[in-house]
Amino acid sequence: MTQQTPAQLRAQAEAALKPLGQKRIKLLAQLEELEAELRPLVVEAVRMEVPFRRINELTAVSPNTASAWRRKADAEG
């Protein structure tokens, strides 16, 4: 058996990361698109006094995030 060099070991580590890393990047991009659509709906639900807990149950958006989205929307006018 030949011993691998540090460069070869790093290359193997990178190769192992690449497929799942690419999948994660794609999923994060999809999440950003989804949040752009979801944000105004969450803001409106907060304005209509839907409980933060219920918003979280329906969307997995945390109460802090929902509140921050509402404050930002109010500040923007």
Short mmCIF file of N, CA and C in Angstrom, two decimals:
data_model
loop_
_atom_site.label_atom_id
_atom_site.label_comp_id
_atom_site.label_asym_id
_atom_site.label_seq_id
_atom_site.Cartn_x
_atom_site.Cartn_y
_atom_site.Cartn_z
N MET A 1 0.84 -1.19 0.00
CA MET A 1 0.00 0.00 0.00
C MET A 1 0.88 1.25 0.00
N THR A 2 0.47 2.18 -0.80
CA THR A 2 1.20 3.44 -0.82
C THR A 2 0.47 4.45 0.04
N GLN A 3 1.24 5.24 0.69
CA GLN A 3 0.66 6.28 1.53
C GLN A 3 0.24 7.45 0.65
N GLN A 4 -0.87 8.06 1.00
CA GLN A 4 -1.35 9.20 0.22
C GLN A 4 -0.75 10.49 0.75
N THR A 5 -0.57 11.40 -0.17
CA THR A 5 -0.02 12.70 0.23
C THR A 5 -1.14 13.55 0.83
N PRO A 6 -0.77 14.58 1.59
CA PRO A 6 -1.80 15.50 2.11
C PRO A 6 -2.66 16.09 0.99
N ALA A 7 -2.06 16.40 -0.14
CA ALA A 7 -2.83 16.95 -1.25
C ALA A 7 -3.87 15.95 -1.76
N GLN A 8 -3.49 14.69 -1.82
CA GLN A 8 -4.43 13.66 -2.27
C GLN A 8 -5.55 13.50 -1.25
N LEU A 9 -5.23 13.53 0.02
CA LEU A 9 -6.25 13.43 1.07
C LEU A 9 -7.22 14.61 1.02
N ARG A 10 -6.67 15.82 0.80
CA ARG A 10 -7.54 17.00 0.67
C ARG A 10 -8.44 16.87 -0.55
N ALA A 11 -7.90 16.39 -1.65
CA ALA A 11 -8.70 16.21 -2.87
C ALA A 11 -9.84 15.22 -2.64
N GLN A 12 -9.56 14.16 -1.90
CA GLN A 12 -10.61 13.18 -1.58
C GLN A 12 -11.68 13.81 -0.70
N ALA A 13 -11.25 14.60 0.28
CA ALA A 13 -12.21 15.26 1.17
C ALA A 13 -13.10 16.21 0.38
N GLU A 14 -12.50 16.98 -0.54
CA GLU A 14 -13.28 17.89 -1.38
C GLU A 14 -14.25 17.12 -2.28
N ALA A 15 -13.79 16.03 -2.84
CA ALA A 15 -14.65 15.23 -3.71
C ALA A 15 -15.83 14.66 -2.94
N ALA A 16 -15.62 14.31 -1.68
CA ALA A 16 -16.72 13.80 -0.86
C ALA A 16 -17.73 14.90 -0.54
N LEU A 17 -17.26 16.12 -0.35
CA LEU A 17 -18.14 17.25 -0.02
C LEU A 17 -18.95 17.74 -1.21
N LYS A 18 -18.38 17.67 -2.39
CA LYS A 18 -18.94 18.33 -3.56
C LYS A 18 -20.39 17.99 -3.87
N PRO A 19 -20.79 16.71 -3.97
CA PRO A 19 -22.18 16.43 -4.37
C PRO A 19 -23.21 16.96 -3.37
N LEU A 20 -22.96 16.74 -2.08
CA LEU A 20 -23.92 17.22 -1.09
C LEU A 20 -23.86 18.73 -0.96
N GLY A 21 -22.69 19.30 -1.12
CA GLY A 21 -22.56 20.75 -1.09
C GLY A 21 -23.34 21.40 -2.22
N GLN A 22 -23.27 20.83 -3.41
CA GLN A 22 -24.02 21.37 -4.55
C GLN A 22 -25.53 21.25 -4.32
N LYS A 23 -25.93 20.12 -3.74
CA LYS A 23 -27.35 19.94 -3.44
C LYS A 23 -27.82 20.98 -2.43
N ARG A 24 -27.00 21.23 -1.41
CA ARG A 24 -27.35 22.22 -0.38
C ARG A 24 -27.46 23.61 -0.99
N ILE A 25 -26.54 23.97 -1.86
CA ILE A 25 -26.58 25.28 -2.51
C ILE A 25 -27.87 25.45 -3.30
N LYS A 26 -28.27 24.41 -4.03
CA LYS A 26 -29.51 24.47 -4.81
C LYS A 26 -30.72 24.61 -3.89
N LEU A 27 -30.73 23.86 -2.79
CA LEU A 27 -31.85 23.95 -1.86
C LEU A 27 -31.94 25.32 -1.20
N LEU A 28 -30.80 25.90 -0.86
CA LEU A 28 -30.81 27.24 -0.27
C LEU A 28 -31.35 28.27 -1.27
N ALA A 29 -31.01 28.13 -2.53
CA ALA A 29 -31.55 29.03 -3.57
C ALA A 29 -33.06 28.87 -3.67
N GLN A 30 -33.54 27.63 -3.62
CA GLN A 30 -34.98 27.39 -3.66
C GLN A 30 -35.66 27.98 -2.44
N LEU A 31 -35.02 27.85 -1.28
CA LEU A 31 -35.57 28.41 -0.06
C LEU A 31 -35.69 29.93 -0.15
N GLU A 32 -34.69 30.58 -0.72
CA GLU A 32 -34.75 32.03 -0.89
C GLU A 32 -35.93 32.42 -1.77
N GLU A 33 -36.14 31.69 -2.85
CA GLU A 33 -37.27 31.98 -3.74
C GLU A 33 -38.59 31.78 -3.01
N LEU A 34 -38.68 30.71 -2.26
CA LEU A 34 -39.90 30.42 -1.51
C LEU A 34 -40.17 31.49 -0.46
N GLU A 35 -39.13 31.90 0.24
CA GLU A 35 -39.31 32.92 1.28
C GLU A 35 -39.74 34.25 0.68
N ALA A 36 -39.30 34.56 -0.53
CA ALA A 36 -39.75 35.79 -1.18
C ALA A 36 -41.25 35.77 -1.42
N GLU A 37 -41.79 34.61 -1.72
CA GLU A 37 -43.24 34.46 -1.90
C GLU A 37 -43.96 34.40 -0.56
N LEU A 38 -43.35 33.76 0.41
CA LEU A 38 -43.98 33.53 1.70
C LEU A 38 -44.00 34.79 2.57
N ARG A 39 -42.97 35.59 2.47
CA ARG A 39 -42.82 36.76 3.35
C ARG A 39 -44.06 37.65 3.38
N PRO A 40 -44.59 38.11 2.24
CA PRO A 40 -45.77 38.98 2.33
C PRO A 40 -46.99 38.28 2.93
N LEU A 41 -47.09 36.99 2.72
CA LEU A 41 -48.21 36.25 3.31
C LEU A 41 -48.08 36.17 4.83
N VAL A 42 -46.86 35.96 5.30
CA VAL A 42 -46.62 35.92 6.74
C VAL A 42 -46.88 37.29 7.35
N VAL A 43 -46.39 38.32 6.68
CA VAL A 43 -46.62 39.69 7.18
C VAL A 43 -48.11 39.97 7.30
N GLU A 44 -48.86 39.59 6.29
CA GLU A 44 -50.31 39.82 6.34
C GLU A 44 -50.96 39.00 7.45
N ALA A 45 -50.50 37.78 7.65
CA ALA A 45 -51.05 36.96 8.73
C ALA A 45 -50.77 37.60 10.09
N VAL A 46 -49.58 38.15 10.27
CA VAL A 46 -49.26 38.84 11.53
C VAL A 46 -50.18 40.05 11.69
N ARG A 47 -50.37 40.79 10.63
CA ARG A 47 -51.27 41.96 10.69
C ARG A 47 -52.70 41.54 11.05
N MET A 48 -53.11 40.36 10.59
CA MET A 48 -54.46 39.87 10.87
C MET A 48 -54.54 39.16 12.22
N GLU A 49 -53.45 39.24 12.97
CA GLU A 49 -53.36 38.71 14.32
C GLU A 49 -53.45 37.18 14.40
N VAL A 50 -52.97 36.52 13.34
CA VAL A 50 -52.80 35.07 13.43
C VAL A 50 -51.68 34.85 14.45
N PRO A 51 -51.88 34.00 15.43
CA PRO A 51 -50.86 33.81 16.46
C PRO A 51 -49.52 33.34 15.85
N PHE A 52 -48.45 33.86 16.41
CA PHE A 52 -47.12 33.48 15.92
C PHE A 52 -46.91 31.97 15.98
N ARG A 53 -47.43 31.35 17.01
CA ARG A 53 -47.29 29.89 17.13
C ARG A 53 -47.95 29.19 15.95
N ARG A 54 -49.12 29.68 15.56
CA ARG A 54 -49.84 29.07 14.43
C ARG A 54 -49.09 29.31 13.11
N ILE A 55 -48.55 30.51 12.94
CA ILE A 55 -47.75 30.79 11.75
C ILE A 55 -46.58 29.83 11.68
N ASN A 56 -45.94 29.61 12.83
CA ASN A 56 -44.82 28.68 12.89
C ASN A 56 -45.26 27.27 12.54
N GLU A 57 -46.40 26.84 13.04
CA GLU A 57 -46.90 25.49 12.74
C GLU A 57 -47.17 25.31 11.25
N LEU A 58 -47.67 26.35 10.61
CA LEU A 58 -48.04 26.27 9.19
C LEU A 58 -46.86 26.45 8.25
N THR A 59 -45.82 27.16 8.69
CA THR A 59 -44.77 27.56 7.76
C THR A 59 -43.35 27.22 8.20
N ALA A 60 -43.17 26.88 9.47
CA ALA A 60 -41.85 26.69 10.07
C ALA A 60 -41.05 27.99 10.11
N VAL A 61 -41.72 29.13 9.96
CA VAL A 61 -41.10 30.44 10.15
C VAL A 61 -41.18 30.75 11.64
N SER A 62 -40.04 31.06 12.24
CA SER A 62 -40.01 31.30 13.67
C SER A 62 -40.77 32.59 14.02
N PRO A 63 -41.29 32.67 15.22
CA PRO A 63 -41.96 33.91 15.65
C PRO A 63 -41.06 35.14 15.53
N ASN A 64 -39.78 35.00 15.87
CA ASN A 64 -38.86 36.14 15.74
C ASN A 64 -38.73 36.58 14.29
N THR A 65 -38.64 35.63 13.38
CA THR A 65 -38.53 35.97 11.97
C THR A 65 -39.81 36.62 11.46
N ALA A 66 -40.95 36.07 11.82
CA ALA A 66 -42.22 36.64 11.40
C ALA A 66 -42.37 38.08 11.91
N SER A 67 -41.98 38.29 13.15
CA SER A 67 -42.04 39.63 13.73
C SER A 67 -41.09 40.59 13.02
N ALA A 68 -39.89 40.12 12.73
CA ALA A 68 -38.91 40.96 12.03
C ALA A 68 -39.39 41.30 10.63
N TRP A 69 -39.99 40.34 9.93
CA TRP A 69 -40.52 40.60 8.60
C TRP A 69 -41.61 41.67 8.67
N ARG A 70 -42.46 41.59 9.69
CA ARG A 70 -43.54 42.58 9.86
C ARG A 70 -42.94 43.96 10.11
N ARG A 71 -41.97 44.05 11.00
CA ARG A 71 -41.36 45.35 11.30
C ARG A 71 -40.71 45.94 10.05
N LYS A 72 -40.02 45.11 9.30
CA LYS A 72 -39.36 45.58 8.07
C LYS A 72 -40.40 46.07 7.06
N ALA A 73 -41.48 45.31 6.90
CA ALA A 73 -42.53 45.71 5.96
C ALA A 73 -43.17 47.03 6.39
N ASP A 74 -43.39 47.19 7.68
CA ASP A 74 -43.98 48.45 8.19
C ASP A 74 -43.03 49.62 7.98
N ALA A 75 -41.74 49.39 8.17
CA ALA A 75 -40.75 50.45 7.99
C ALA A 75 -40.62 50.87 6.53
N GLU A 76 -40.82 49.90 5.63
CA GLU A 76 -40.72 50.19 4.20
C GLU A 76 -41.95 50.91 3.68
N GLY A 77 -43.01 50.91 4.48
CA GLY A 77 -44.16 51.69 4.09
C GLY A 77 -45.31 50.93 3.63
#
